[in-house]
């Protein structure tokens, strides 16, 4: 791996101005955390990217013919196949590179990093098979899951990434069943079980940590996976100004711990490492939940058990990660 | 006119013939998933790759959905991409079939025709590719292993033609062709290389993004393009119209490629679209697709011996449908029997309905009868074919009713 990349706050604005990768003017909602993830990915580039984007919010808000927000070669094919499309791009690039196909064409470059970009629906659920296949085949690409915890593009339906208790339009708060009765699939565990060289979690609130991880993912030889925390004010019923605050609280409450898994070895990073060393800094999850309309019912006295269960689930998950982490 | 080149004869079955065509066609990326009766194609290509006999990337995907998705990615990246499948595999690709065509990517796919489940079956009928006839792919139905080989090579040239830029599906009948040994003439590698070259990427103008510059239509950081954006009622229809027009332009290209190939190889299949057999003075003909039309020729010969004026026409290209050619030729006969190895439940066989649409309102249109046969690989014995011809001959006096007849079923 190359020398560790440290984002340079002085050079970044210039870099992003000259070569933004993605332009403003797209139609993401105000306060969309997922759009911030895309910008941060662009800030971490070592060379141009080619992006295969699954159907979902990021695909829809960045394009509508004849407009595009992408100043990066970009392709959208379908919902469940971002990893397979990326695999094809990887294979095509390999063959073109080794045969020197376009070496004397000044209009073409085949030197780029391949990125697959998909939401939680396109990853935990309908895209899991294509993802697993691409990881097993060891394609050289970075898969980015932007997790807004529901099918937002189709109007806030639950996914395998929707957390316990959350309201969505298919897990309504009814008189009998309140929100999602099940929990979030441990997607990073599933991915890491493929023994890929690099996996990590990022939250846009911790942008230096995020940029470093994006860069590592891009530099990885073979498959890499990043699980990015993507606040969705529209679907979570949150205030647009709270996006970064929520991105921080998710980490501070250990609902979304930050870590990386390098060759199957787990390392906590940034604030999560600090909390591991100073457990008193771990905030109660209620602080995170109470800002979100989708969890409002869980704060009512009669649903106290839900809040308690949510906290238990967070604690359990955090314990598991603490046990795995090599650096605590 | 070019001289016909010297060729090597090999005993190959249809699947192997396709694998050889792929091996010689400068394919950059193969992405495929095994399914009977297509498996020999992926096995042979795997052997070529693993023995270092060909330099290509073979992505051994986890499903057909991913097989075609990866071909789309590879083709958008500027590579020549190939896949092969059958029945259930093709059905799993269904969503991506339409997308490949609408992205105008010149992917080539061989489908070894197999009856769709259920009940699960592995033998030949045409309902699998007939289900995909509206997806925007060019469809070529071949009669034997030699033609499967020839057509696979031609398919790349057709698809990649800048006037076309549509994916092509070449089909061969499961087991009847895929697993039947035949003497196949193979062109020398260098002749195929010269015929096809490597994949060339067309240049397009995208004034909104790249001004006057003609930029390569591929995923390319020098001139970034957006493939597959959201496209609603304000432009989608225009893009569909472009697909319709590209299909219309494909007629000429298919014909040219077929002719050019014939000059090198010495082999042609009618005019590339339809292959008539002994029709000149015929009173009635039988029209059909695929391997059955080989047997049909034998029956035509036998009936001719008996003094009956019969002939046959094989439809080779099903999409774009050779409607002008068929319109012209079919009006010469009193009655036409259509062989359909497929059925649109609740209607007729697919070839029959397309022929009816072609001949609607045409003066002197023949009487037409639909013979649905061979579903799930049910054999079409010569005796049955003869019977069909006799029924068509009878229709000259008795008329075509009933026009829908199921043959070879208990
Ligand atoms: C095969 C298929 N099934 C369903 C859909 C409808 N659909 C489009 S986007 C989407 C949800 C996307 O959810 P996610 O991946 O979480 O992305 P988000 O919109 O939340 O960013 C669904 C269900 C589709 N396009 N394709
Ligand atoms: S619905 Fe949510 S994820 Fe989609 S653009 Fe709006 S805020 Fe972003
Ligand atoms: Mg989502």
XYZ file of C-alpha atoms and ligand atoms in Angstrom:
773
model
C 0.000 0.000 0.000
C 1.162 3.527 -0.780
C 2.260 6.005 1.876
C -0.684 6.854 4.091
C -2.841 9.544 2.632
C -3.444 12.510 4.892
C -6.010 14.971 3.529
C -4.521 18.406 3.177
C -7.092 20.957 4.214
C -5.257 23.713 2.392
C -5.071 21.951 -0.936
C -8.471 20.294 -0.924
C -10.575 23.317 -1.922
C -8.334 23.950 -4.901
C -8.339 20.289 -5.876
C -12.117 20.115 -5.665
C -12.541 23.344 -7.562
C -10.376 22.203 -10.439
C -11.703 18.667 -10.561
C -14.893 18.325 -8.539
C -15.902 14.898 -9.842
C -19.486 15.716 -8.922
C -21.078 19.106 -9.411
C -23.572 21.047 -7.339
C -27.067 21.583 -8.687
C -28.210 18.000 -8.328
C -31.603 17.364 -6.794
C -30.780 15.716 -3.475
C -32.936 17.025 -0.635
C -31.552 19.751 1.570
C -29.407 18.207 4.255
C -28.942 14.892 2.448
C -26.099 13.053 4.158
C -25.606 10.722 1.208
C -24.703 13.590 -1.121
C -22.002 14.604 1.357
C -20.578 11.094 1.155
C -20.174 11.492 -2.598
C -18.241 14.737 -2.167
C -15.996 13.149 0.424
C -15.314 10.224 -1.889
C -14.253 12.702 -4.566
C -11.897 14.407 -2.122
C -10.100 11.117 -1.562
C -9.364 10.248 -5.205
C -5.851 9.252 -6.193
C -6.820 8.980 -9.875
C -10.029 9.306 -11.847
C -12.963 7.129 -10.861
C -15.414 5.186 -12.963
C -18.607 4.701 -11.006
C -21.285 2.021 -11.346
C -24.328 3.304 -9.492
C -27.288 1.168 -8.457
C -30.825 2.453 -8.847
C -31.763 4.577 -5.860
C -31.654 8.107 -4.573
C -28.086 8.912 -5.584
C -28.723 7.736 -9.128
C -31.980 9.631 -9.427
C -30.917 12.909 -7.875
C -27.671 13.204 -9.836
C -29.151 12.619 -13.277
C -32.108 13.330 -15.418
C -31.583 13.394 -19.127
C -30.146 15.648 -20.509
C -28.596 16.752 -17.205
C -25.939 15.114 -15.114
C -24.110 16.126 -11.969
C -21.230 13.779 -12.772
C -17.941 15.000 -14.091
C -16.812 11.430 -13.747
C -17.524 8.528 -16.073
C -20.631 7.045 -14.559
C -23.057 4.270 -15.397
C -26.360 3.209 -13.961
C -27.761 -0.118 -15.130
C -30.214 -1.480 -12.574
C -30.976 -1.836 -8.882
C -29.401 -5.154 -7.914
C -26.262 -5.308 -10.002
C -23.880 -2.450 -9.160
C -21.221 -4.969 -8.125
C -21.649 -7.020 -11.310
C -21.444 -3.946 -13.534
C -18.325 -2.840 -11.659
C -16.910 -6.342 -12.155
C -17.409 -6.012 -15.898
C -15.752 -2.598 -15.934
C -12.841 -4.008 -13.949
C -12.432 -6.896 -16.386
C -12.738 -4.631 -19.420
C -10.207 -2.201 -17.993
C -7.763 -5.032 -17.268
C -7.917 -6.348 -20.778
C -7.674 -2.900 -22.367
C -4.743 -1.993 -20.158
C -2.746 -5.123 -20.763
C -3.343 -5.112 -24.497
C -2.449 -1.417 -24.742
C -5.621 -0.941 -26.764
C -5.940 2.817 -26.394
C -2.317 3.588 -25.588
C -1.892 5.794 -28.648
C -5.301 7.473 -28.419
C -4.936 10.816 -26.637
C -8.722 10.961 -26.161
C -8.908 7.829 -24.040
C -7.532 6.825 -20.676
C -8.056 3.403 -19.145
C -6.234 4.281 -15.939
C -8.872 4.702 -13.254
C -10.278 3.253 -10.054
C -13.579 1.392 -10.234
C -16.269 2.204 -7.680
C -19.639 0.557 -7.160
C -22.136 2.743 -5.365
C -25.384 1.447 -3.907
C -27.880 2.147 -1.183
C -28.910 -0.188 1.598
C -31.653 -1.717 -0.535
C -29.195 -2.303 -3.352
C -26.733 -3.894 -0.927
C -28.332 -5.668 2.045
C -31.244 -6.952 0.011
C -31.571 -7.188 -3.738
C -27.878 -6.638 -4.530
C -26.365 -8.990 -1.972
C -25.842 -11.857 -4.397
C -24.043 -9.756 -6.986
C -21.930 -8.208 -4.222
C -20.989 -11.569 -2.762
C -20.059 -12.902 -6.198
C -17.889 -9.914 -7.007
C -16.098 -10.146 -3.660
C -15.461 -13.861 -4.095
C -14.051 -13.265 -7.571
C -11.685 -10.707 -6.105
C -12.418 -7.884 -8.488
C -10.332 -4.797 -8.057
C -12.968 -2.305 -7.010
C -14.307 -0.323 -4.091
C -17.921 -0.942 -3.151
C -19.553 1.927 -1.290
C -22.777 1.298 0.564
C -24.462 4.584 1.428
C -26.826 3.495 4.130
C -29.871 5.679 4.665
C -31.597 2.711 6.260
C -34.581 2.360 3.938
C -35.669 2.402 0.299
C -35.825 6.151 0.071
C -36.172 6.536 -3.656
C -39.449 4.624 -3.688
C -40.833 6.421 -0.670
C -39.263 5.170 2.571
C -39.894 1.430 2.677
C -38.017 -0.801 5.107
C -34.885 -2.678 4.071
C -32.565 -5.202 5.678
C -30.649 -2.139 6.830
C -33.539 -0.464 8.614
C -32.888 -0.475 12.363
C -35.149 -1.882 15.051
C -38.255 0.102 15.812
C -37.941 2.520 12.924
C -41.041 3.799 11.225
C -41.127 3.367 7.465
C -44.068 3.219 5.091
C -43.962 -0.592 5.183
C -43.262 -0.729 8.910
C -45.827 1.786 10.063
C -46.474 2.485 13.708
C -49.697 0.569 14.070
C -51.750 -0.256 17.066
C -50.378 -3.789 17.055
C -46.941 -3.609 15.459
C -44.915 -0.472 15.976
C -42.232 0.142 13.413
C -39.756 -2.537 12.340
C -39.813 -5.512 14.694
C -36.492 -6.843 13.410
C -32.943 -5.549 13.503
C -30.297 -4.428 11.032
C -28.375 -7.079 9.156
C -24.669 -7.053 10.137
C -23.601 -6.193 6.626
C -19.930 -5.600 7.364
C -19.701 -9.011 9.062
C -21.177 -10.581 5.941
C -18.739 -8.763 3.717
C -15.751 -9.451 5.945
C -16.661 -13.142 5.940
C -15.479 -13.086 2.321
C -12.019 -12.313 3.792
C -11.537 -9.332 1.551
C -8.472 -7.158 2.200
C -10.267 -4.012 3.317
C -13.592 -2.994 4.828
C -14.470 0.070 6.869
C -17.267 2.220 8.206
C -17.394 5.977 7.719
C -19.567 8.806 8.921
C -19.471 12.140 7.099
C -19.152 13.969 10.436
C -15.619 12.629 10.707
C -14.408 13.630 7.326
C -10.674 13.120 7.817
C -11.333 9.570 8.987
C -13.686 9.084 6.045
C -11.286 10.434 3.435
C -8.474 8.239 4.696
C -10.684 5.190 4.484
C -12.020 6.008 1.043
C -8.445 6.407 -0.096
C -7.400 3.098 1.431
C -10.346 1.427 -0.215
C -9.329 2.854 -3.576
C -5.712 1.819 -3.081
C -6.581 -1.720 -2.058
C -5.582 -4.396 -4.544
C -8.694 -6.499 -4.808
C -12.134 -5.854 -3.397
C -12.756 -3.209 -0.731
C -15.985 -2.250 0.980
C -17.068 0.890 2.771
C -20.220 1.180 4.789
C -21.085 4.873 4.883
C -23.626 6.336 7.258
C -26.077 8.438 5.244
C -28.545 10.620 7.076
C -31.795 11.098 5.154
C -33.774 14.024 6.561
C -36.672 13.200 4.278
C -37.054 9.591 5.336
C -35.911 9.894 8.914
C -38.089 12.870 9.627
C -35.158 14.933 10.845
C -34.288 18.577 10.625
C -32.049 19.340 7.660
C -29.681 21.253 9.909
C -29.127 18.178 12.094
C -27.498 15.985 9.458
C -23.934 16.336 10.682
C -25.042 16.339 14.290
C -26.800 13.017 13.720
C -23.807 11.676 11.826
C -21.772 12.473 14.939
C -24.310 11.180 17.466
C -24.598 7.856 15.662
C -20.901 7.356 16.348
C -20.877 8.837 19.854
C -23.696 6.537 20.954
C -21.918 3.554 19.340
C -24.941 2.930 17.143
C -22.595 3.268 14.177
C -19.050 2.602 15.387
C -16.155 3.624 13.178
C -13.657 0.932 12.380
C -11.716 -0.723 9.638
C -11.105 -4.369 8.954
C -7.745 -4.920 7.326
C -7.153 -8.479 6.183
C -9.810 -9.658 8.633
C -8.296 -7.779 11.570
C -10.553 -5.244 13.197
C -9.360 -1.792 14.318
C -11.490 0.917 15.833
C -10.775 4.376 14.496
C -11.215 8.002 15.543
C -13.934 8.715 18.099
C -14.892 5.061 18.406
C -11.372 4.214 19.527
C -11.548 7.070 22.026
C -14.828 5.736 23.425
C -13.383 2.238 23.644
C -10.621 3.630 25.819
C -12.930 5.951 27.754
C -16.230 4.103 28.036
C -17.797 6.935 30.019
C -17.868 8.955 26.825
C -20.391 6.623 25.217
C -23.665 8.557 25.014
C -27.078 6.984 25.608
C -28.710 6.126 22.316
C -31.783 8.145 23.219
C -29.811 11.283 22.381
C -29.512 10.033 18.837
C -33.070 8.724 18.554
C -34.900 11.692 19.965
C -33.957 13.944 17.062
C -35.693 11.662 14.577
C -39.376 11.483 13.757
C -39.042 7.846 12.665
C -38.320 6.856 16.281
C -40.759 9.240 17.944
C -43.105 6.468 19.086
C -40.236 4.803 20.931
C -39.962 7.753 23.291
C -43.543 7.425 24.500
C -43.831 5.978 28.022
C -45.878 2.987 26.835
C -43.136 2.017 24.380
C -40.260 2.329 26.799
C -39.392 -1.297 26.173
C -38.540 -0.384 22.595
C -36.075 2.252 23.655
C -34.539 -0.205 26.100
C -34.344 -2.888 23.465
C -32.706 -0.479 21.040
C -30.096 0.379 23.663
C -29.514 -3.324 24.324
C -28.992 -4.002 20.648
C -26.503 -1.143 20.399
C -24.632 -2.359 23.481
C -24.505 -5.916 22.212
C -23.134 -4.858 18.874
C -20.597 -2.569 20.480
C -19.395 -5.392 22.768
C -18.918 -7.648 19.777
C -16.862 -5.036 17.998
C -14.821 -4.254 21.112
C -13.961 -7.920 21.438
C -12.811 -8.058 17.860
C -10.826 -4.833 17.844
C -7.081 -5.397 17.897
C -6.288 -1.903 19.093
C -8.160 -1.842 22.407
C -14.374 -9.761 -55.010
C -12.307 -11.462 -52.368
C -11.149 -15.037 -52.759
C -12.648 -17.709 -50.568
C -10.000 -18.637 -48.004
C -8.768 -22.111 -47.255
C -10.373 -23.461 -44.134
C -9.814 -26.118 -41.539
C -12.456 -28.761 -41.067
C -13.153 -29.876 -37.512
C -15.704 -32.229 -36.060
C -17.535 -30.005 -33.592
C -20.920 -29.823 -32.009
C -22.834 -26.554 -32.036
C -21.633 -25.412 -28.638
C -18.023 -26.084 -29.528
C -18.427 -24.282 -32.819
C -19.638 -21.229 -30.914
C -16.709 -21.478 -28.489
C -14.326 -21.506 -31.433
C -15.991 -18.470 -32.944
C -15.612 -16.635 -29.636
C -11.999 -17.704 -29.364
C -11.220 -16.238 -32.775
C -13.247 -13.056 -32.449
C -10.899 -10.926 -30.324
C -13.371 -10.986 -27.487
C -12.083 -9.025 -24.493
C -14.509 -10.116 -21.795
C -16.643 -13.222 -21.489
C -19.052 -13.291 -18.594
C -21.256 -16.327 -18.379
C -22.982 -18.837 -16.170
C -23.509 -22.491 -17.051
C -26.874 -23.948 -18.002
C -27.689 -27.032 -20.052
C -27.479 -27.166 -23.081
C -25.143 -24.164 -23.210
C -22.562 -25.556 -20.760
C -20.141 -26.810 -23.383
C -19.666 -23.251 -24.595
C -18.468 -22.004 -21.214
C -16.442 -25.150 -20.644
C -14.599 -24.885 -23.934
C -13.943 -21.177 -23.495
C -12.649 -21.910 -19.986
C -10.236 -24.435 -21.457
C -9.028 -21.956 -24.052
C -8.437 -19.369 -21.341
C -6.859 -21.747 -18.839
C -4.521 -23.137 -21.467
C -3.455 -19.661 -22.469
C -4.775 -20.153 -26.003
C -6.634 -16.878 -25.951
C -6.202 -13.626 -24.047
C -9.543 -12.677 -22.595
C -11.047 -12.021 -19.207
C -13.546 -14.706 -18.314
C -15.737 -13.616 -15.406
C -17.284 -16.713 -13.931
C -20.242 -14.932 -12.453
C -22.655 -16.148 -9.801
C -25.789 -15.758 -11.966
C -26.992 -14.881 -15.417
C -28.270 -11.568 -14.152
C -24.708 -10.713 -13.249
C -23.411 -12.326 -16.452
C -25.187 -9.818 -18.620
C -24.679 -6.968 -16.146
C -20.932 -7.528 -16.292
C -21.078 -7.598 -20.105
C -22.819 -4.240 -19.953
C -20.084 -2.866 -17.687
C -17.343 -4.286 -19.894
C -18.901 -3.040 -23.117
C -19.432 0.427 -21.627
C -15.761 0.362 -20.631
C -14.877 -0.125 -24.308
C -14.378 -3.895 -24.391
C -15.866 -6.512 -26.711
C -18.123 -8.601 -24.500
C -19.795 -11.965 -24.955
C -22.130 -14.152 -22.964
C -24.112 -17.323 -23.558
C -27.121 -18.835 -21.874
C -30.403 -20.717 -22.311
C -34.011 -20.641 -21.103
C -34.048 -19.939 -17.358
C -30.751 -18.088 -17.610
C -32.111 -15.857 -20.329
C -35.184 -15.240 -18.250
C -33.059 -14.244 -15.277
C -31.383 -11.683 -17.560
C -34.669 -10.269 -18.747
C -34.361 -6.906 -17.041
C -30.840 -6.387 -18.342
C -31.727 -7.425 -21.910
C -33.765 -4.267 -22.337
C -31.127 -2.140 -20.637
C -28.301 -3.484 -22.825
C -30.250 -2.563 -25.930
C -31.256 0.844 -24.644
C -27.667 1.658 -23.657
C -26.822 0.755 -27.283
C -24.060 -1.602 -26.239
C -22.899 -4.124 -28.850
C -22.925 -7.167 -26.583
C -23.185 -10.527 -28.334
C -25.018 -13.419 -26.703
C -25.525 -16.952 -27.870
C -28.688 -18.594 -26.624
C -28.951 -22.338 -26.920
C -32.699 -22.695 -27.207
C -34.273 -24.619 -24.368
C -37.846 -24.854 -23.186
C -38.522 -22.530 -20.285
C -39.562 -24.010 -16.941
C -41.951 -25.208 -15.741
C -42.083 -28.019 -15.616
C -38.332 -27.969 -15.760
C -37.015 -29.331 -19.024
C -33.645 -29.080 -20.724
C -34.593 -29.719 -24.340
C -35.242 -27.431 -27.244
C -38.045 -25.102 -27.981
C -38.068 -21.451 -28.910
C -40.201 -19.996 -26.169
C -37.126 -18.726 -24.342
C -35.832 -16.432 -27.087
C -39.334 -15.645 -28.302
C -39.946 -14.159 -24.873
C -37.037 -11.827 -25.536
C -38.012 -10.812 -29.046
C -39.312 -7.416 -27.903
C -36.257 -6.530 -25.828
C -34.424 -4.661 -28.571
C -31.873 -7.318 -29.493
C -31.173 -8.429 -33.020
C -32.085 -12.124 -33.216
C -30.509 -14.647 -35.570
C -31.816 -18.235 -35.505
C -29.336 -20.721 -36.943
C -29.893 -24.097 -38.537
C -26.716 -25.992 -37.749
C -23.337 -25.830 -36.044
C -21.647 -24.280 -39.053
C -24.132 -21.478 -39.181
C -23.892 -20.956 -35.425
C -20.148 -20.489 -35.864
C -20.516 -18.164 -38.826
C -23.300 -16.131 -37.246
C -21.471 -15.621 -33.954
C -18.580 -14.020 -35.827
C -20.954 -11.941 -37.934
C -22.848 -10.807 -34.845
C -19.940 -8.766 -33.494
C -19.586 -6.953 -36.784
C -23.291 -6.233 -37.008
C -23.648 -5.042 -33.429
C -20.579 -2.826 -33.458
C -21.470 -1.078 -36.675
C -21.947 2.591 -35.688
C -25.188 2.647 -37.674
C -26.543 -0.134 -35.490
C -25.047 -0.296 -31.973
C -27.509 -2.880 -30.792
C -26.848 -6.181 -29.058
C -27.239 -9.394 -31.035
C -28.581 -12.738 -29.923
C -27.558 -15.781 -31.960
C -29.574 -18.892 -31.244
C -29.072 -22.565 -31.886
C -31.389 -25.415 -31.029
C -30.562 -27.156 -27.766
C -29.198 -30.706 -28.238
C -30.320 -30.921 -31.874
C -27.480 -28.553 -32.719
C -25.646 -27.861 -29.480
C -24.749 -31.498 -28.883
C -24.663 -32.924 -32.375
C -21.320 -33.452 -34.013
C -20.898 -31.942 -37.426
C -18.073 -31.103 -39.780
C -17.485 -27.420 -39.277
C -15.202 -25.307 -41.452
C -13.219 -22.863 -39.364
C -11.712 -19.765 -40.843
C -8.050 -19.164 -40.059
C -7.591 -16.998 -36.937
C -5.996 -14.169 -38.863
C -8.868 -14.036 -41.325
C -11.386 -13.621 -38.507
C -9.129 -11.033 -36.891
C -8.993 -9.102 -40.098
C -12.732 -9.398 -40.627
C -13.560 -8.116 -37.163
C -10.532 -6.204 -35.930
C -10.603 -5.305 -32.262
C -13.615 -3.525 -30.807
C -13.713 0.029 -32.028
C -15.578 2.600 -30.015
C -17.696 5.064 -31.989
C -17.313 8.782 -31.414
C -20.251 10.990 -30.627
C -20.904 14.644 -29.992
C -22.333 15.681 -26.650
C -22.395 19.461 -27.084
C -23.807 20.152 -23.616
C -20.795 18.528 -22.004
C -17.943 18.386 -24.471
C -18.765 21.108 -26.995
C -17.741 20.384 -30.575
C -15.389 17.602 -29.666
C -16.249 14.137 -30.911
C -15.728 11.940 -27.896
C -15.470 8.158 -27.571
C -18.749 6.582 -26.480
C -17.314 4.780 -23.462
C -16.514 5.153 -19.775
C -13.439 7.290 -20.145
C -11.956 9.784 -17.670
C -10.605 11.976 -20.484
C -14.147 12.712 -21.625
C -16.553 11.635 -18.900
C -20.008 10.534 -19.997
C -23.092 9.572 -18.039
C -24.622 6.243 -19.068
C -28.098 5.275 -17.978
C -29.486 8.474 -16.446
C -33.050 8.859 -15.323
C -35.082 9.548 -18.463
C -38.749 10.404 -18.136
C -41.584 11.335 -20.470
C -39.716 14.279 -21.923
C -36.955 12.245 -23.664
C -37.504 8.510 -23.145
C -39.727 8.251 -26.182
C -37.158 9.907 -28.451
C -34.605 7.388 -27.236
C -36.990 4.562 -28.051
C -37.488 6.047 -31.474
C -33.728 5.984 -31.974
C -33.772 2.285 -31.097
C -36.546 1.686 -33.605
C -34.538 3.486 -36.271
C -31.341 1.640 -35.429
C -33.197 -1.634 -35.956
C -34.322 -0.388 -39.348
C -30.735 0.492 -40.269
C -29.672 -2.967 -39.162
C -31.336 -4.541 -42.225
C -28.690 -3.136 -44.510
C -25.823 -3.896 -42.161
C -26.886 -7.501 -41.582
C -27.077 -7.994 -45.333
C -23.664 -6.409 -45.947
C -21.951 -8.351 -43.190
C -23.509 -11.566 -44.453
C -22.319 -10.841 -47.987
C -18.821 -9.820 -46.936
C -18.525 -12.958 -44.847
C -19.777 -15.082 -47.712
C -17.037 -13.743 -49.938
C -14.371 -14.868 -47.499
C -15.918 -18.113 -46.351
C -17.874 -19.237 -49.374
C -20.910 -19.745 -47.159
C -24.172 -17.893 -47.275
C -27.632 -18.427 -45.891
C -30.085 -17.209 -48.450
C -29.850 -13.445 -48.527
C -28.894 -13.443 -44.850
C -32.487 -12.982 -43.725
C -34.492 -15.761 -45.289
C -33.325 -18.963 -46.858
C -35.738 -20.240 -49.501
C -35.471 -23.818 -50.718
C -36.946 -25.018 -54.032
C -39.635 -22.371 -54.007
C -39.468 -21.199 -57.612
C -42.465 -23.056 -58.974
C -43.881 -24.141 -55.623
C -47.598 -24.100 -54.901
C -47.156 -24.245 -51.162
C -44.280 -23.684 -48.724
C -43.524 -24.328 -45.107
C -41.863 -21.512 -43.149
C -39.965 -22.010 -39.910
C -36.911 -21.405 -37.770
C -33.866 -23.367 -36.688
C -32.783 -26.940 -37.103
C -36.156 -28.316 -38.166
C -35.690 -26.503 -41.431
C -32.821 -28.851 -42.282
C -35.143 -31.834 -42.078
C -37.736 -29.853 -43.981
C -35.419 -29.629 -46.979
C -35.192 -33.414 -47.104
C -38.953 -33.686 -47.025
C -39.247 -31.099 -49.778
C -36.928 -33.245 -51.899
C -38.982 -36.365 -51.207
C -42.262 -34.680 -52.045
C -40.772 -33.205 -55.182
C -39.863 -36.748 -56.241
C -43.541 -37.525 -55.862
C -44.318 -34.630 -58.151
C -45.651 -32.287 -55.480
C -44.715 -28.680 -55.915
C -43.557 -27.769 -52.454
C -40.740 -25.687 -51.002
C -39.552 -24.247 -47.718
C -38.367 -20.934 -46.349
C -36.238 -20.642 -43.272
C -36.408 -17.360 -41.423
C -32.876 -16.698 -40.189
C -33.159 -13.182 -38.837
C -36.206 -12.789 -36.635
C -35.445 -9.278 -35.372
C -35.440 -7.058 -37.296
C -38.179 -9.108 -38.952
C -37.592 -9.467 -42.722
C -41.096 -8.340 -43.475
C -40.552 -6.805 -46.911
C -38.752 -9.891 -48.160
C -41.375 -12.208 -46.743
C -44.204 -10.117 -48.067
C -42.767 -10.267 -51.534
C -42.005 -13.956 -51.591
C -44.992 -15.417 -49.736
C -47.570 -13.946 -52.113
C -46.352 -16.354 -54.755
C -47.931 -19.325 -53.017
C -51.439 -20.591 -52.524
C -50.897 -21.779 -48.993
C -48.216 -21.423 -46.327
C -47.635 -23.644 -43.325
C -45.895 -21.942 -40.435
C -43.825 -24.050 -38.059
C -43.797 -22.590 -34.578
C -41.643 -24.175 -31.898
C -43.169 -21.694 -29.502
C -46.538 -20.481 -28.393
C -47.966 -17.284 -27.034
C -50.500 -18.778 -24.651
C -53.911 -17.433 -25.514
C -52.840 -16.660 -29.069
C -50.843 -18.363 -31.848
C -47.186 -19.192 -32.292
C -44.945 -16.159 -32.532
C -43.756 -16.632 -36.102
C -47.333 -17.089 -37.299
C -48.578 -13.890 -35.706
C -45.654 -11.943 -37.127
C -46.307 -13.354 -40.576
C -50.004 -12.550 -40.348
C -49.145 -8.980 -39.414
C -46.732 -8.835 -42.331
C -49.279 -10.067 -44.847
C -52.303 -8.223 -43.547
C -54.121 -6.404 -46.327
C -51.722 -7.677 -48.973
C -53.375 -8.623 -52.237
C -52.791 -12.291 -53.110
C -51.785 -13.169 -49.576
C -51.660 -16.949 -49.159
C -53.816 -19.033 -46.847
C -51.815 -19.606 -43.680
C -51.882 -22.347 -41.093
C -50.003 -22.350 -37.805
C -48.429 -25.653 -36.786
C -47.218 -25.557 -33.209
C -44.780 -28.412 -32.654
C -41.821 -29.641 -30.673
C -42.378 -27.995 -27.290
C -39.990 -29.237 -24.623
C -37.814 -30.925 -27.230
C -40.551 -33.186 -28.653
C -39.168 -34.625 -31.856
C -40.392 -33.589 -35.272
C -40.076 -36.848 -37.199
C -39.957 -36.718 -41.034
C -43.314 -38.477 -41.136
C -44.959 -35.671 -39.206
C -43.372 -33.044 -41.412
C -44.669 -34.839 -44.448
C -48.126 -34.845 -42.927
C -47.869 -31.117 -42.344
C -46.966 -30.540 -45.980
C -49.935 -32.625 -47.008
C -52.248 -30.553 -44.838
C -50.892 -27.384 -46.411
C -51.442 -28.833 -49.879
C -54.988 -29.720 -48.891
C -55.584 -26.162 -47.751
C -55.323 -25.096 -51.383
C -58.749 -26.565 -51.967
C -60.248 -26.829 -48.503
C -59.041 -23.515 -47.116
C -56.863 -23.039 -44.064
C -59.381 -23.708 -41.278
C -58.593 -24.535 -38.568
C -55.600 -22.245 -38.763
C -54.243 -23.353 -35.413
C -53.020 -26.940 -35.299
C -50.912 -28.551 -32.603
C -48.728 -31.325 -33.930
C -46.975 -34.244 -32.283
C -48.858 -33.966 -29.013
C -50.888 -36.681 -27.335
C -35.667 -4.891 -9.716
C -36.216 -3.654 -9.139
N -37.086 -3.736 -8.108
C -37.576 -2.603 -7.565
C -37.206 -1.384 -8.050
C -37.813 -0.140 -7.437
N -36.805 0.592 -6.658
C -36.057 1.568 -7.208
S -34.988 2.269 -6.123
C -35.583 1.300 -4.879
C -35.087 1.449 -3.494
C -33.697 1.899 -3.381
O -33.324 1.775 -2.057
P -31.833 1.926 -1.623
O -30.975 0.961 -2.334
O -31.787 1.871 -0.143
O -31.423 3.368 -2.165
P -32.030 4.782 -1.716
O -33.102 5.134 -2.655
O -32.525 4.644 -0.321
O -30.894 5.719 -1.807
C -36.562 0.419 -5.325
C -37.272 -0.537 -4.466
C -36.312 -1.352 -9.131
N -35.894 -0.197 -9.688
N -35.826 -2.485 -9.635
S -34.730 11.133 0.158
Fe -33.077 11.068 1.647
S -31.371 10.005 0.663
Fe -32.825 10.630 -0.924
S -32.017 12.584 -1.626
Fe -33.555 13.033 -0.057
S -32.391 13.146 1.835
Fe -31.061 12.185 0.318
Mg -31.669 3.438 1.147
